[in-house]
Amino acid sequence: MAVIFTATIKLDDAGKWFIELKDEADGRSEICFDIDEFEKNIEKLGDDYGGYIDEVKWQKDDNVPPFVMDEIRVLMAEHRAKIEEERGEPITPVAQKNKE
């Protein structure tokens, strides 16, 4: 069985973004209001699968503007760079390919 999560970027009533993280196997979901919370929740959900996740499918609601997507991309890239610096190695195949 593949472990697949869906991360959907949404806006609350005040226009602030959040990420709804959903385990496609059992329907559990977590709401993440920042990247640190997303990391904690994805680890928590992934613990049920020994920490192994096959795929995270990213989606967004239709009302999410491009600047929000850009903000999240930058935050995710900064977060990935921090983790890679701490580990001393790339954590994604794309990061490895770009360094070669």
JSON list of C-alpha atoms in Angstrom, two decimals:
[
{"chain": "A", "resi": 1, "resn": "MET", "atom": "CA", "xyz": [0.00, 0.00, 0.00]},
{"chain": "A", "resi": 2, "resn": "ALA", "atom": "CA", "xyz": [1.37, 3.38, -1.00]},
{"chain": "A", "resi": 3, "resn": "VAL", "atom": "CA", "xyz": [1.47, 6.06, 1.69]},
{"chain": "A", "resi": 4, "resn": "ILE", "atom": "CA", "xyz": [0.01, 9.17, 0.10]},
{"chain": "A", "resi": 5, "resn": "PHE", "atom": "CA", "xyz": [-0.82, 12.44, 1.81]},
{"chain": "A", "resi": 6, "resn": "THR", "atom": "CA", "xyz": [-2.62, 15.40, 0.29]},
{"chain": "A", "resi": 7, "resn": "ALA", "atom": "CA", "xyz": [-1.55, 18.92, 1.27]},
{"chain": "A", "resi": 8, "resn": "THR", "atom": "CA", "xyz": [-4.14, 21.49, 0.27]},
{"chain": "A", "resi": 9, "resn": "ILE", "atom": "CA", "xyz": [-3.36, 25.19, 0.61]},
{"chain": "A", "resi": 10, "resn": "LYS", "atom": "CA", "xyz": [-6.42, 27.14, 1.72]},
{"chain": "A", "resi": 11, "resn": "LEU", "atom": "CA", "xyz": [-7.37, 30.58, 3.00]},
{"chain": "A", "resi": 12, "resn": "ASP", "atom": "CA", "xyz": [-9.25, 31.26, 6.22]},
{"chain": "A", "resi": 13, "resn": "ASP", "atom": "CA", "xyz": [-11.97, 33.93, 6.53]},
{"chain": "A", "resi": 14, "resn": "ALA", "atom": "CA", "xyz": [-9.34, 36.59, 7.24]},
{"chain": "A", "resi": 15, "resn": "GLY", "atom": "CA", "xyz": [-7.35, 35.71, 4.10]},
{"chain": "A", "resi": 16, "resn": "LYS", "atom": "CA", "xyz": [-4.50, 33.97, 5.96]},
{"chain": "A", "resi": 17, "resn": "TRP", "atom": "CA", "xyz": [-3.18, 30.78, 4.40]},
{"chain": "A", "resi": 18, "resn": "PHE", "atom": "CA", "xyz": [-3.07, 27.38, 6.05]},
{"chain": "A", "resi": 19, "resn": "ILE", "atom": "CA", "xyz": [-2.39, 23.85, 4.86]},
{"chain": "A", "resi": 20, "resn": "GLU", "atom": "CA", "xyz": [-4.82, 20.99, 5.34]},
{"chain": "A", "resi": 21, "resn": "LEU", "atom": "CA", "xyz": [-2.75, 17.79, 5.48]},
{"chain": "A", "resi": 22, "resn": "LYS", "atom": "CA", "xyz": [-4.74, 14.63, 4.84]},
{"chain": "A", "resi": 23, "resn": "ASP", "atom": "CA", "xyz": [-3.80, 10.95, 5.05]},
{"chain": "A", "resi": 24, "resn": "GLU", "atom": "CA", "xyz": [-5.49, 9.44, 2.00]},
{"chain": "A", "resi": 25, "resn": "ALA", "atom": "CA", "xyz": [-5.50, 5.94, 3.51]},
{"chain": "A", "resi": 26, "resn": "ASP", "atom": "CA", "xyz": [-7.66, 6.65, 6.55]},
{"chain": "A", "resi": 27, "resn": "GLY", "atom": "CA", "xyz": [-8.95, 10.19, 6.03]},
{"chain": "A", "resi": 28, "resn": "ARG", "atom": "CA", "xyz": [-7.24, 11.72, 9.07]},
{"chain": "A", "resi": 29, "resn": "SER", "atom": "CA", "xyz": [-6.37, 15.36, 8.60]},
{"chain": "A", "resi": 30, "resn": "GLU", "atom": "CA", "xyz": [-4.38, 18.02, 10.38]},
{"chain": "A", "resi": 31, "resn": "ILE", "atom": "CA", "xyz": [-4.50, 21.80, 9.97]},
{"chain": "A", "resi": 32, "resn": "CYS", "atom": "CA", "xyz": [-1.13, 23.53, 9.70]},
{"chain": "A", "resi": 33, "resn": "PHE", "atom": "CA", "xyz": [-0.85, 27.30, 10.13]},
{"chain": "A", "resi": 34, "resn": "ASP", "atom": "CA", "xyz": [2.88, 27.50, 9.33]},
{"chain": "A", "resi": 35, "resn": "ILE", "atom": "CA", "xyz": [5.70, 25.40, 7.89]},
{"chain": "A", "resi": 36, "resn": "ASP", "atom": "CA", "xyz": [6.94, 24.23, 11.30]},
{"chain": "A", "resi": 37, "resn": "GLU", "atom": "CA", "xyz": [3.47, 22.95, 12.16]},
{"chain": "A", "resi": 38, "resn": "PHE", "atom": "CA", "xyz": [3.30, 21.25, 8.75]},
{"chain": "A", "resi": 39, "resn": "GLU", "atom": "CA", "xyz": [6.60, 19.48, 9.48]},
{"chain": "A", "resi": 40, "resn": "LYS", "atom": "CA", "xyz": [5.41, 18.28, 12.90]},
{"chain": "A", "resi": 41, "resn": "ASN", "atom": "CA", "xyz": [2.09, 17.05, 11.54]},
{"chain": "A", "resi": 42, "resn": "ILE", "atom": "CA", "xyz": [3.55, 15.24, 8.55]},
{"chain": "A", "resi": 43, "resn": "GLU", "atom": "CA", "xyz": [5.99, 13.48, 10.89]},
{"chain": "A", "resi": 44, "resn": "LYS", "atom": "CA", "xyz": [3.12, 12.59, 13.25]},
{"chain": "A", "resi": 45, "resn": "LEU", "atom": "CA", "xyz": [1.01, 11.11, 10.46]},
{"chain": "A", "resi": 46, "resn": "GLY", "atom": "CA", "xyz": [4.04, 9.43, 8.92]},
{"chain": "A", "resi": 47, "resn": "ASP", "atom": "CA", "xyz": [4.95, 7.71, 12.19]},
{"chain": "A", "resi": 48, "resn": "ASP", "atom": "CA", "xyz": [2.11, 5.25, 11.55]},
{"chain": "A", "resi": 49, "resn": "TYR", "atom": "CA", "xyz": [4.03, 4.12, 8.45]},
{"chain": "A", "resi": 50, "resn": "GLY", "atom": "CA", "xyz": [7.49, 3.93, 9.98]},
{"chain": "A", "resi": 51, "resn": "GLY", "atom": "CA", "xyz": [8.27, 7.44, 8.78]},
{"chain": "A", "resi": 52, "resn": "TYR", "atom": "CA", "xyz": [8.05, 6.40, 5.14]},
{"chain": "A", "resi": 53, "resn": "ILE", "atom": "CA", "xyz": [5.82, 8.51, 2.87]},
{"chain": "A", "resi": 54, "resn": "ASP", "atom": "CA", "xyz": [5.57, 7.67, -0.83]},
{"chain": "A", "resi": 55, "resn": "GLU", "atom": "CA", "xyz": [4.10, 10.94, -2.00]},
{"chain": "A", "resi": 56, "resn": "VAL", "atom": "CA", "xyz": [2.66, 14.26, -0.91]},
{"chain": "A", "resi": 57, "resn": "LYS", "atom": "CA", "xyz": [0.19, 15.58, -3.47]},
{"chain": "A", "resi": 58, "resn": "TRP", "atom": "CA", "xyz": [0.01, 19.37, -3.37]},
{"chain": "A", "resi": 59, "resn": "GLN", "atom": "CA", "xyz": [-3.20, 21.19, -4.21]},
{"chain": "A", "resi": 60, "resn": "LYS", "atom": "CA", "xyz": [-4.68, 24.60, -3.66]},
{"chain": "A", "resi": 61, "resn": "ASP", "atom": "CA", "xyz": [-8.16, 26.00, -3.44]},
{"chain": "A", "resi": 62, "resn": "ASP", "atom": "CA", "xyz": [-9.22, 28.17, -6.37]},
{"chain": "A", "resi": 63, "resn": "ASN", "atom": "CA", "xyz": [-9.23, 31.34, -4.25]},
{"chain": "A", "resi": 64, "resn": "VAL", "atom": "CA", "xyz": [-5.54, 31.09, -3.26]},
{"chain": "A", "resi": 65, "resn": "PRO", "atom": "CA", "xyz": [-3.66, 33.90, -5.05]},
{"chain": "A", "resi": 66, "resn": "PRO", "atom": "CA", "xyz": [-0.24, 33.40, -6.70]},
{"chain": "A", "resi": 67, "resn": "PHE", "atom": "CA", "xyz": [1.60, 35.52, -4.10]},
{"chain": "A", "resi": 68, "resn": "VAL", "atom": "CA", "xyz": [0.52, 33.06, -1.38]},
{"chain": "A", "resi": 69, "resn": "MET", "atom": "CA", "xyz": [1.90, 30.18, -3.43]},
{"chain": "A", "resi": 70, "resn": "ASP", "atom": "CA", "xyz": [5.16, 32.09, -3.86]},
{"chain": "A", "resi": 71, "resn": "GLU", "atom": "CA", "xyz": [5.38, 32.75, -0.11]},
{"chain": "A", "resi": 72, "resn": "ILE", "atom": "CA", "xyz": [4.88, 29.07, 0.71]},
{"chain": "A", "resi": 73, "resn": "ARG", "atom": "CA", "xyz": [7.42, 27.97, -1.93]},
{"chain": "A", "resi": 74, "resn": "VAL", "atom": "CA", "xyz": [10.04, 30.30, -0.43]},
{"chain": "A", "resi": 75, "resn": "LEU", "atom": "CA", "xyz": [9.30, 29.12, 3.12]},
{"chain": "A", "resi": 76, "resn": "MET", "atom": "CA", "xyz": [9.50, 25.46, 2.04]},
{"chain": "A", "resi": 77, "resn": "ALA", "atom": "CA", "xyz": [12.81, 26.06, 0.21]},
{"chain": "A", "resi": 78, "resn": "GLU", "atom": "CA", "xyz": [14.28, 27.82, 3.26]},
{"chain": "A", "resi": 79, "resn": "HIS", "atom": "CA", "xyz": [13.11, 25.01, 5.50]},
{"chain": "A", "resi": 80, "resn": "ARG", "atom": "CA", "xyz": [14.58, 22.35, 3.19]},
{"chain": "A", "resi": 81, "resn": "ALA", "atom": "CA", "xyz": [17.91, 24.20, 3.06]},
{"chain": "A", "resi": 82, "resn": "LYS", "atom": "CA", "xyz": [18.01, 24.34, 6.87]},
{"chain": "A", "resi": 83, "resn": "ILE", "atom": "CA", "xyz": [17.37, 20.60, 7.16]},
{"chain": "A", "resi": 84, "resn": "GLU", "atom": "CA", "xyz": [19.98, 19.80, 4.49]},
{"chain": "A", "resi": 85, "resn": "GLU", "atom": "CA", "xyz": [22.54, 21.99, 6.27]},
{"chain": "A", "resi": 86, "resn": "GLU", "atom": "CA", "xyz": [21.86, 20.19, 9.57]},
{"chain": "A", "resi": 87, "resn": "ARG", "atom": "CA", "xyz": [22.12, 16.75, 7.93]},
{"chain": "A", "resi": 88, "resn": "GLY", "atom": "CA", "xyz": [24.98, 17.64, 5.62]},
{"chain": "A", "resi": 89, "resn": "GLU", "atom": "CA", "xyz": [23.23, 16.03, 2.64]},
{"chain": "A", "resi": 90, "resn": "PRO", "atom": "CA", "xyz": [20.30, 16.64, 0.27]},
{"chain": "A", "resi": 91, "resn": "ILE", "atom": "CA", "xyz": [16.91, 15.35, 1.37]},
{"chain": "A", "resi": 92, "resn": "THR", "atom": "CA", "xyz": [15.24, 15.31, -2.04]},
{"chain": "A", "resi": 93, "resn": "PRO", "atom": "CA", "xyz": [16.30, 13.78, -5.37]},
{"chain": "A", "resi": 94, "resn": "VAL", "atom": "CA", "xyz": [15.71, 17.16, -7.05]},
{"chain": "A", "resi": 95, "resn": "ALA", "atom": "CA", "xyz": [18.16, 18.85, -4.66]},
{"chain": "A", "resi": 96, "resn": "GLN", "atom": "CA", "xyz": [20.75, 16.15, -5.38]},
{"chain": "A", "resi": 97, "resn": "LYS", "atom": "CA", "xyz": [20.31, 16.49, -9.14]},
{"chain": "A", "resi": 98, "resn": "ASN", "atom": "CA", "xyz": [20.71, 20.29, -8.98]},
{"chain": "A", "resi": 99, "resn": "LYS", "atom": "CA", "xyz": [24.03, 20.00, -7.10]},
{"chain": "A", "resi": 100, "resn": "GLU", "atom": "CA", "xyz": [25.59, 17.68, -9.69]}
]
